[in-house]
Coordinates of C-alpha atoms in Angstrom, one line a residue:
M1 CA 111.4 -38.1 155.5
T2 CA 108.5 -38.2 153.2
P3 CA 109.5 -37.9 149.5
R4 CA 108.1 -34.9 148.4
P5 CA 105.4 -36.5 145.7
W6 CA 103.9 -38.2 148.2
L7 CA 103.5 -35.2 150.4
H8 CA 101.6 -33.5 147.7
G9 CA 98.7 -35.8 148.3
F10 CA 98.3 -35.6 152.1
L11 CA 99.5 -32.1 153.0
D12 CA 96.2 -30.4 153.4
L13 CA 95.1 -33.2 155.5
C14 CA 98.1 -32.8 157.7
L15 CA 97.6 -29.1 158.2
L16 CA 93.8 -29.3 159.0
A17 CA 95.0 -31.9 161.6
M18 CA 97.6 -29.5 163.2
L19 CA 94.8 -26.6 163.1
R20 CA 92.3 -28.7 164.9
D21 CA 95.1 -28.9 167.7
Q22 CA 95.8 -25.0 167.7
P23 CA 95.8 -22.1 165.2
D24 CA 99.4 -21.4 163.9
Y25 CA 101.1 -19.6 161.2
G26 CA 103.1 -20.9 158.2
Y27 CA 106.5 -20.9 159.8
G28 CA 105.1 -22.6 163.0
L29 CA 103.4 -25.3 161.0
A30 CA 106.4 -26.0 159.1
Q31 CA 108.2 -26.6 162.5
R32 CA 105.6 -29.0 163.6
L33 CA 105.5 -31.2 160.3
A34 CA 109.3 -31.3 160.4
A35 CA 109.3 -32.2 164.1
A36 CA 106.6 -35.0 163.4
G37 CA 109.1 -36.5 160.7
V38 CA 106.6 -35.6 158.0
A39 CA 108.9 -33.5 155.8
D40 CA 110.6 -30.1 155.6
I41 CA 108.3 -28.2 153.8
P42 CA 109.5 -25.2 151.4
G43 CA 107.5 -22.2 151.6
G44 CA 106.5 -22.4 148.0
T45 CA 104.8 -25.3 148.8
L46 CA 103.4 -24.6 152.5
Y47 CA 101.9 -21.2 151.4
P48 CA 99.9 -22.1 148.4
A49 CA 98.3 -24.9 150.3
L50 CA 97.3 -22.4 153.4
L51 CA 96.1 -20.0 150.5
R52 CA 94.0 -23.0 149.2
L53 CA 92.6 -24.2 152.4
E54 CA 91.7 -20.4 153.1
Q55 CA 89.9 -19.9 149.7
Q56 CA 88.1 -23.4 150.1
G57 CA 86.5 -21.9 153.6
L58 CA 88.4 -24.7 155.5
A59 CA 90.9 -22.4 157.3
S60 CA 90.3 -18.9 158.6
P61 CA 93.3 -16.5 158.9
S62 CA 93.9 -13.8 161.4
W63 CA 96.7 -11.4 162.0
A64 CA 98.2 -11.4 165.5
P65 CA 101.6 -9.4 166.5
S66 CA 104.8 -11.1 166.8
G67 CA 107.2 -10.8 169.4
S68 CA 110.2 -10.8 167.0
G69 CA 109.4 -8.7 163.9
P70 CA 106.3 -8.2 161.7
R71 CA 102.8 -9.7 162.4
R72 CA 101.7 -13.1 161.8
K73 CA 99.0 -14.5 159.6
Y74 CA 97.3 -17.3 161.7
Y75 CA 95.0 -20.0 160.5
A76 CA 92.3 -21.7 162.5
I77 CA 90.5 -24.5 161.1
T78 CA 86.9 -23.6 160.5
P79 CA 83.8 -26.0 161.1
A80 CA 83.8 -26.9 157.3
G81 CA 87.7 -27.7 157.7
L82 CA 86.6 -29.8 160.7
D83 CA 84.1 -31.9 158.4
T84 CA 86.7 -32.0 155.9
L85 CA 89.3 -33.3 157.9
N86 CA 87.1 -36.1 159.6
A87 CA 86.1 -37.2 155.8
Q88 CA 89.5 -37.0 154.8
A89 CA 91.1 -38.9 157.9
E90 CA 88.7 -42.0 157.4
E91 CA 89.8 -42.0 153.6
W92 CA 93.4 -41.7 154.9
R93 CA 92.9 -44.5 157.3
G94 CA 91.7 -46.8 154.6
F95 CA 94.4 -45.9 152.2
R96 CA 96.9 -46.8 154.7
D97 CA 95.3 -50.1 155.9
G98 CA 95.2 -51.0 151.9
V99 CA 99.0 -50.2 151.3
D100 CA 99.8 -52.0 154.6
S101 CA 98.0 -55.1 153.5
L102 CA 99.6 -54.9 150.3
I103 CA 103.4 -54.8 151.5
G104 CA 102.6 -57.2 154.4
E105 CA 103.0 -54.8 157.5
R106 CA 100.3 -54.0 159.9
V107 CA 100.1 -50.9 161.9
G108 CA 98.9 -51.4 165.5

């Protein structure tokens, strides 16, 4: 699992990448992050990040019925969110490559 201090630096990037693939709701996103081996994200970290993406116009919310309980707030990536994702992904690759060169491990 990824240490939490590192996670805060790239949580938005991970959320935008998952929303690019499909709209999802908070708990579904948390499950996908855990399944990917990134981290178990507490709600107190996840939901403020989703709200921030919404307020920045990077994700748009919509409500949908749930098969088991109350309605769910789904998030979808916006065109601005896709632009941000592409820019941040490029920055991430450069950062990752720099760290890999420092610690002596190459990806790929």
